[in-house]
Structure formats: structure tokens, C-alpha cells
Tab-separated table of C-alpha atoms and ligand atoms in Angstrom:
chain	number	residue	atom	x	y	z
D	1150	MET	CA	0.000	0.000	0.000
D	1151	ALA	CA	1.620	3.168	-1.212
D	1152	GLN	CA	1.945	6.340	0.828
D	1153	LEU	CA	-1.027	5.901	3.065
D	1154	HIS	CA	-0.060	8.012	6.015
D	1155	ASP	CA	2.819	10.020	4.619
D	1156	GLY	CA	3.728	13.524	5.713
D	1157	GLY	CA	2.937	15.966	2.960
D	1158	LEU	CA	2.420	13.908	-0.178
D	1159	LEU	CA	-0.804	14.238	-2.057
D	1160	ARG	CA	-2.434	10.979	-3.098
D	1161	LEU	CA	-4.493	10.480	-6.229
D	1162	GLY	CA	-7.516	8.212	-6.073
D	1163	VAL	CA	-8.878	7.347	-9.503
D	1164	ASN	CA	-12.628	6.882	-9.699
D	1165	ILE	CA	-13.550	4.247	-12.291
D	1166	ASP	CA	-17.365	4.549	-12.145
D	1167	HIS	CA	-17.709	5.855	-15.657
D	1168	VAL	CA	-15.907	2.948	-17.252
D	1169	ALA	CA	-18.845	0.983	-15.871
D	1170	THR	CA	-21.242	3.611	-17.255
D	1171	VAL	CA	-19.923	2.906	-20.759
D	1172	ARG	CA	-20.029	-0.857	-20.172
D	1173	ASN	CA	-23.604	-0.691	-18.935
D	1174	ALA	CA	-24.691	1.274	-22.009
D	1175	ARG	CA	-24.547	-2.060	-23.850
D	1176	GLY	CA	-25.320	-4.380	-20.966
D	1177	GLY	CA	-22.280	-6.603	-21.479
D	1178	ALA	CA	-18.902	-6.966	-19.801
D	1179	TYR	CA	-16.869	-4.490	-21.890
D	1180	PRO	CA	-15.165	-2.183	-21.034
D	1181	ASP	CA	-14.305	-3.674	-17.675
D	1182	PRO	CA	-13.856	-1.140	-14.834
D	1183	VAL	CA	-11.575	-3.594	-13.031
D	1184	ARG	CA	-9.221	-3.587	-15.997
D	1185	ALA	CA	-9.240	0.233	-15.811
D	1186	ALA	CA	-8.536	0.056	-12.078
D	1187	LEU	CA	-5.519	-2.197	-12.628
D	1188	LEU	CA	-4.274	0.116	-15.360
D	1189	ALA	CA	-4.741	3.108	-13.049
D	1190	GLU	CA	-2.750	1.294	-10.388
D	1191	GLU	CA	0.064	0.689	-12.874
D	1192	ALA	CA	-0.085	4.317	-14.034
D	1193	GLY	CA	0.580	5.595	-10.511
D	1194	ALA	CA	-2.809	5.941	-8.847
D	1195	ASP	CA	-2.434	5.690	-5.075
D	1196	GLY	CA	-5.912	4.289	-4.735
D	1197	VAL	CA	-9.061	3.414	-6.643
D	1198	THR	CA	-12.501	4.766	-5.854
D	1199	ALA	CA	-15.771	3.137	-6.858
D	1200	HIS	CA	-19.285	4.262	-5.979
D	1201	LEU	CA	-21.736	1.421	-5.539
D	1202	ARG	CA	-24.983	3.289	-5.992
D	1203	GLU	CA	-28.262	2.071	-4.664
D	1204	ASP	CA	-29.621	1.832	-8.237
D	1205	ARG	CA	-26.402	0.131	-9.539
D	1206	ARG	CA	-26.354	2.509	-12.502
D	1207	HIS	CA	-22.611	2.013	-13.020
D	1208	ILE	CA	-20.567	-0.057	-10.564
D	1209	ALA	CA	-22.065	-3.488	-9.813
D	1210	ASP	CA	-21.668	-5.690	-6.744
D	1211	SER	CA	-19.509	-8.096	-8.749
D	1212	ASP	CA	-17.149	-5.192	-9.616
D	1213	ILE	CA	-16.568	-4.614	-5.901
D	1214	ASP	CA	-15.930	-8.358	-5.392
D	1215	ARG	CA	-13.311	-8.340	-8.149
D	1216	LEU	CA	-11.718	-5.054	-7.057
D	1217	MET	CA	-11.276	-6.426	-3.540
D	1218	GLU	CA	-9.673	-9.564	-4.959
D	1219	ARG	CA	-7.368	-7.979	-7.482
D	1220	LEU	CA	-6.371	-4.469	-6.435
D	1221	ARG	CA	-3.090	-3.908	-4.656
D	1222	VAL	CA	-3.686	-0.219	-3.931
D	1223	PRO	CA	-6.407	0.687	-1.416
D	1224	LEU	CA	-10.046	0.653	-2.475
D	1225	ASN	CA	-12.188	3.588	-1.431
D	1226	LEU	CA	-15.797	2.388	-1.534
D	1227	GLU	CA	-18.213	5.261	-1.954
D	1228	MET	CA	-21.713	4.556	-0.775
D	1229	ALA	CA	-24.842	5.966	0.792
D	1230	ALA	CA	-25.369	5.464	4.514
D	1231	THR	CA	-27.964	2.701	4.142
D	1232	ASP	CA	-28.254	-0.669	5.887
D	1233	GLU	CA	-27.704	-2.526	2.615
D	1234	MET	CA	-24.470	-0.644	1.895
D	1235	GLN	CA	-23.263	-1.081	5.448
D	1236	ARG	CA	-23.702	-4.864	5.126
D	1237	ILE	CA	-21.749	-4.855	1.855
D	1238	ALA	CA	-18.935	-2.746	3.324
D	1239	LEU	CA	-18.718	-4.949	6.414
D	1240	ARG	CA	-18.447	-8.022	4.198
D	1241	HIS	CA	-15.609	-6.541	2.135
D	1242	ARG	CA	-13.836	-4.342	4.693
D	1243	PRO	CA	-12.309	-2.009	2.096
D	1244	HIS	CA	-9.470	0.291	3.097
D	1245	ALA	CA	-11.825	3.276	3.063
D	1246	VAL	CA	-15.546	3.926	2.979
D	1247	CYS	CA	-16.673	7.341	1.784
D	1248	LEU	CA	-20.230	8.207	2.774
D	1249	VAL	CA	-22.075	10.284	0.224
D	1250	PRO	CA	-25.650	11.537	-0.059
D	1251	GLU	CA	-27.538	9.806	-2.832
D	1252	LYS	CA	-30.648	10.783	-4.709
D	1253	ARG	CA	-32.001	8.546	-7.433
D	1254	GLU	CA	-32.888	11.431	-9.712
D	1255	GLU	CA	-29.481	13.119	-9.565
D	1256	ARG	CA	-26.921	12.707	-12.339
D	1257	THR	CA	-24.002	12.795	-9.932
D	1258	THR	CA	-23.434	13.425	-6.231
D	1259	GLU	CA	-24.789	16.937	-6.014
D	1260	GLY	CA	-23.928	18.053	-2.529
D	1261	GLY	CA	-22.263	16.972	0.665
D	1262	LEU	CA	-23.758	14.817	3.370
D	1263	ASP	CA	-25.963	16.618	5.908
D	1264	VAL	CA	-24.190	15.355	9.005
D	1265	LEU	CA	-25.883	17.866	11.285
D	1266	ALA	CA	-29.324	16.583	10.343
D	1267	GLU	CA	-28.571	13.003	11.360
D	1268	GLU	CA	-25.638	13.129	13.706
D	1269	ALA	CA	-26.759	10.328	16.022
D	1270	ARG	CA	-27.660	7.957	13.208
D	1271	LEU	CA	-24.365	8.560	11.391
D	1272	ARG	CA	-22.330	8.122	14.572
D	1273	ALA	CA	-23.938	4.708	15.048
D	1274	PHE	CA	-23.593	3.918	11.342
D	1275	ILE	CA	-19.844	4.483	11.135
D	1276	ALA	CA	-18.877	2.750	14.395
D	1277	PRO	CA	-19.004	-0.845	13.050
D	1278	LEU	CA	-17.239	0.204	9.833
D	1279	ALA	CA	-14.368	1.664	11.858
D	1280	GLU	CA	-14.301	-1.456	14.014
D	1281	ALA	CA	-14.029	-3.549	10.843
D	1282	GLY	CA	-10.926	-1.576	9.884
D	1283	SER	CA	-12.293	0.760	7.199
D	1284	ARG	CA	-11.352	4.435	7.379
D	1285	VAL	CA	-14.599	6.335	7.146
D	1286	SER	CA	-14.660	9.514	5.154
D	1287	ILE	CA	-17.568	11.938	4.971
D	1288	PHE	CA	-18.206	13.732	1.678
D	1289	ILE	CA	-19.106	17.194	2.807
D	1290	GLY	CA	-19.608	20.766	1.640
D	1291	ALA	CA	-17.159	23.450	2.747
D	1292	ASP	CA	-19.366	24.327	5.694
D	1293	ARG	CA	-18.088	24.918	9.221
D	1294	ALA	CA	-21.058	23.436	11.081
D	1295	GLN	CA	-21.034	20.280	8.936
D	1296	ILE	CA	-17.298	19.779	9.391
D	1297	GLU	CA	-17.575	20.219	13.144
D	1298	ALA	CA	-20.394	17.669	13.146
D	1299	ALA	CA	-18.238	15.222	11.132
D	1300	ALA	CA	-15.522	15.547	13.779
D	1301	ARG	CA	-18.062	15.017	16.586
D	1302	ILE	CA	-19.344	11.746	15.156
D	1303	GLY	CA	-15.799	10.380	15.102
D	1304	ALA	CA	-15.113	10.239	11.365
D	1305	PRO	CA	-11.342	10.287	10.789
D	1306	VAL	CA	-11.568	11.776	7.278
D	1307	ILE	CA	-13.625	14.373	5.400
D	1308	GLU	CA	-13.699	14.811	1.640
D	1309	LEU	CA	-14.512	18.374	0.638
D	1310	HIS	CA	-16.866	18.764	-2.338
D	1311	THR	CA	-15.048	20.736	-5.043
D	1312	GLY	CA	-17.954	20.648	-7.530
D	1313	ALA	CA	-19.079	24.247	-7.013
D	1314	PHE	CA	-15.536	25.564	-7.415
D	1315	CYS	CA	-15.070	23.549	-10.637
D	1316	ASP	CA	-18.437	24.619	-12.085
D	1317	LEU	CA	-17.810	28.302	-11.347
D	1318	SER	CA	-14.324	28.061	-12.857
D	1319	ALA	CA	-15.653	26.368	-16.012
D	1320	GLU	CA	-18.333	29.058	-16.362
D	1321	GLY	CA	-15.678	31.783	-16.220
D	1322	GLN	CA	-17.091	33.194	-12.986
D	1323	GLY	CA	-13.676	34.119	-11.649
D	1324	GLU	CA	-14.740	36.088	-8.600
D	1325	ALA	CA	-17.227	33.532	-7.375
D	1326	ALA	CA	-14.725	30.718	-8.038
D	1327	ALA	CA	-12.089	32.585	-6.023
D	1328	ALA	CA	-14.554	33.026	-3.157
D	1329	GLU	CA	-15.390	29.310	-3.237
D	1330	LEU	CA	-11.682	28.454	-3.275
D	1331	ALA	CA	-11.133	30.706	-0.249
D	1332	ARG	CA	-13.953	28.860	1.537
D	1333	LEU	CA	-12.383	25.500	0.656
D	1334	ARG	CA	-9.011	26.721	1.937
D	1335	GLU	CA	-10.484	27.899	5.225
D	1336	MET	CA	-12.553	24.761	5.717
D	1337	ALA	CA	-9.629	22.462	4.848
D	1338	ALA	CA	-7.630	24.240	7.551
D	1339	LEU	CA	-10.524	23.841	9.996
D	1340	GLY	CA	-10.699	20.109	9.229
D	1341	ALA	CA	-6.998	19.707	9.928
D	1342	GLU	CA	-7.300	21.729	13.162
D	1343	LEU	CA	-10.046	19.377	14.309
D	1344	GLY	CA	-7.731	16.427	13.680
D	1345	LEU	CA	-9.462	15.248	10.511
D	1346	GLU	CA	-7.601	14.030	7.438
D	1347	VAL	CA	-8.794	16.188	4.561
D	1348	HIS	CA	-9.496	14.904	1.040
D	1349	ALA	CA	-11.137	16.722	-1.853
D	1350	GLY	CA	-12.868	15.827	-5.056
D	1351	HIS	CA	-15.668	16.170	-7.593
D	1352	GLY	CA	-15.462	17.771	-10.995
D	1353	LEU	CA	-11.686	18.254	-10.977
D	1354	THR	CA	-9.957	18.682	-14.343
D	1355	TYR	CA	-6.505	19.670	-15.595
D	1356	ASP	CA	-7.717	23.283	-15.348
D	1357	THR	CA	-8.994	23.170	-11.788
D	1358	VAL	CA	-6.743	20.671	-10.021
D	1359	ALA	CA	-3.795	22.955	-9.216
D	1360	PRO	CA	-5.367	25.349	-6.670
D	1361	ILE	CA	-6.975	22.428	-4.858
D	1362	ALA	CA	-3.763	20.371	-4.899
D	1363	ALA	CA	-1.933	23.368	-3.446
D	1364	LEU	CA	-4.101	23.468	-0.287
D	1365	PRO	CA	-1.658	22.171	2.339
D	1366	PRO	CA	-4.090	20.194	4.544
D	1367	VAL	CA	-5.439	18.221	1.568
D	1368	ARG	CA	-3.948	14.728	1.499
D	1369	GLU	CA	-5.916	13.041	-1.285
D	1370	LEU	CA	-7.839	13.971	-4.406
D	1371	ASN	CA	-10.450	11.676	-5.920
D	1372	ILE	CA	-10.930	12.216	-9.624
D	1373	GLY	CA	-13.065	10.250	-12.053
D	1374	HIS	CA	-15.245	11.657	-14.788
D	1375	PHE	CA	-12.639	13.922	-16.367
D	1376	LEU	CA	-9.921	11.250	-16.368
D	1377	ILE	CA	-12.192	8.666	-17.966
D	1378	GLY	CA	-13.287	11.255	-20.542
D	1379	GLU	CA	-9.704	12.225	-21.260
D	1380	ALA	CA	-8.805	8.545	-21.628
D	1381	ILE	CA	-10.901	8.517	-24.811
D	1382	PHE	CA	-8.522	11.025	-26.357
D	1383	THR	CA	-5.138	10.185	-24.857
D	1384	GLY	CA	-5.486	6.861	-23.057
D	1385	LEU	CA	-5.987	6.362	-19.335
D	1386	ALA	CA	-2.332	6.031	-18.300
D	1387	PRO	CA	-1.207	9.298	-19.962
D	1388	ALA	CA	-4.250	11.114	-18.524
D	1389	ILE	CA	-3.392	9.906	-15.021
D	1390	ALA	CA	0.284	10.771	-15.512
D	1391	ARG	CA	-0.585	14.307	-16.579
D	1392	MET	CA	-2.994	14.809	-13.674
D	1393	ARG	CA	-0.371	13.451	-11.284
D	1394	ALA	CA	2.247	15.839	-12.716
D	1395	LEU	CA	-0.102	18.836	-12.326
D	1396	MET	CA	-0.843	17.832	-8.742
D	1397	ASP	CA	2.833	17.410	-7.886
D	1398	ALA	CA	3.803	20.714	-9.514
D	1399	ALA	CA	1.064	22.594	-7.650
D	1400	ARG	CA	2.095	20.937	-4.426
D	1401	SER	CA	5.763	21.814	-4.752
D	1402	GLU	CA	4.983	25.379	-5.851
D	1403	GLY	CA	2.691	25.689	-2.841
D	1404	ALA	CA	5.488	24.474	-0.592
D	1405	ALA	CA	8.088	26.800	-2.147
V	2602	PXP	N1	-15.431	12.156	-4.655
V	2602	PXP	C1	-16.710	11.809	-4.397
V	2602	PXP	C2	-17.120	11.642	-2.964
V	2602	PXP	C3	-17.627	11.567	-5.443
V	2602	PXP	O1	-18.903	11.241	-5.165
V	2602	PXP	C4	-17.174	11.662	-6.766
V	2602	PXP	C5	-18.109	11.343	-7.886
V	2602	PXP	O2	-18.517	10.029	-7.810
V	2602	PXP	C6	-15.841	12.006	-6.981
V	2602	PXP	C7	-14.993	12.283	-5.917
V	2602	PXP	C8	-15.269	12.112	-8.357
V	2602	PXP	O3	-15.899	13.126	-9.045
V	2602	PXP	P1	-15.646	13.270	-10.603
V	2602	PXP	O4	-16.104	12.000	-11.235
V	2602	PXP	O5	-16.454	14.457	-10.970
V	2602	PXP	O6	-14.162	13.486	-10.781
């Protein structure tokens, strides 16, 4: 397992959900997300992320079985906080479990988890996962009260939602993007102060990764859709290598 609890290095988790989206468009076995995961591992990914959604629209249960069998880097299993998903996670005991809100009608994970609204339930939900050895991460908006609640329920990790920052950047709304980035910076620092390991992800591209990678408390980025899209044009390994290089450059510039 590479660089799990290193000092300042920034890990890259590659999300392979959308390889399964393409596979499922034809209902067969090709292209295989597990093959993509193994390729990502070879190309320098520090981990692989897969979201087993309640409606199984991309990743399937059998994908998780095969990822657990074949991956050498850690698997980060993204899932909703439901009894069914908890049973699956307890059976597999992946390295990490990232809890995300899930709505059937959404195209992708639209916001962070509302920890404040269900603090007691989530505290009870994550306890057996932690006991089983999975590091629980909470996907969360850059919101002080939510981050404090994540710390109170005993989650060791938060993943900050970078979707709004990426959308604003793509729309050319520079001022609003800068304000969102400032919020992410402040909330990443708060997470670290509270003793949480801070990750970030959603919507990141070559154009938006650098300022997020440069935030010192951030230890891991999870990136999927853009890398799988880029793989169509350049191949998955070169896309991962370029993302990795942008992350490393931003990190060392930030440290300089
Ligand atoms: N992190 C979390 C918690 C997510 O839900 C997702 C999307 O599944 C990602 C990261 C990756 O986002 P994207 O596919 O937009 O890079």
C-alpha cells in the first residue's frame, strides 16, 4: 500500500465509475472497470474509488468483489449510509468507505452529506465500519457546522466537495470561483485543526486541479469523470500521468 499516512504527499484516487457507465450502455462486460482500475494502479494511482450506488447505474456488486480480490492499492468504496451498503462494506472491509448523499434522480453526487441533520444515526452507522478496519470519510460541503459535526461523530476523514468551485471556474465566474476556493481553503484548515484528514474531489480537471492540490491540509484527491473522458482522447495512463504531474507541480509550488 503506497503512501497511506505520509507527511505531505498528495495521493491520487482514480474513480472508475464511468468505465462501468460505458459498459452498462450495452449491458455486457466491456469495457471492464476492473481492468481500468488495474491500469490506473500501474499508471501511478495511489488508490481506486468506486461508488456502488443504490440503483447500480454504473458499478455493480460483482465489480466490488473483483476489485477487492485484485487491487493492490487501497479501495475507497463510496456509498450511501444505508443498511444494505453497510452490510456490503462490512463483508468486504475495504481500506476506506466514503459516505455520500444519494438521490435517485441526480446525475451525480450533487452536494455533501448533511451530518448535522442526522448526527446520532451517522455516529452509530460508522462505528461498526471503523471497528471492521475501514477508514470512514464523509463527503461534505465546505461548511463549518457540517465539518464540526463530522468531527463530533468520530469520522477520521472528510472529503470536501469541489464541484461548485469547478463549475464556477468552467463558467468563467472568476470572482465567485475565487470566493469558493477561499472557503475551501479555510474549511480544509478547519478540518486539519479538528484532527481530521482532509481529502477533496468532484469535478476536478486539468484546469482546476492545481489550486486544490496546493491546499496544504489536503492529502488526497479523488478524480473520475474527467480522467475517464480524457482517456478517450489520450489513453488512461497518460491522462493519469498528466494529472499526477499537475498535482505534484502545484504541491511543490505551494510548498516553495
Ligand atoms: N469524490 C466523491 C465523494 C464523489 O462522489 C465523486 C463522484 O462520484 C468524486 C470524488 C469524483 O468526481 P468526478 O467524477 O467528478 O471526478
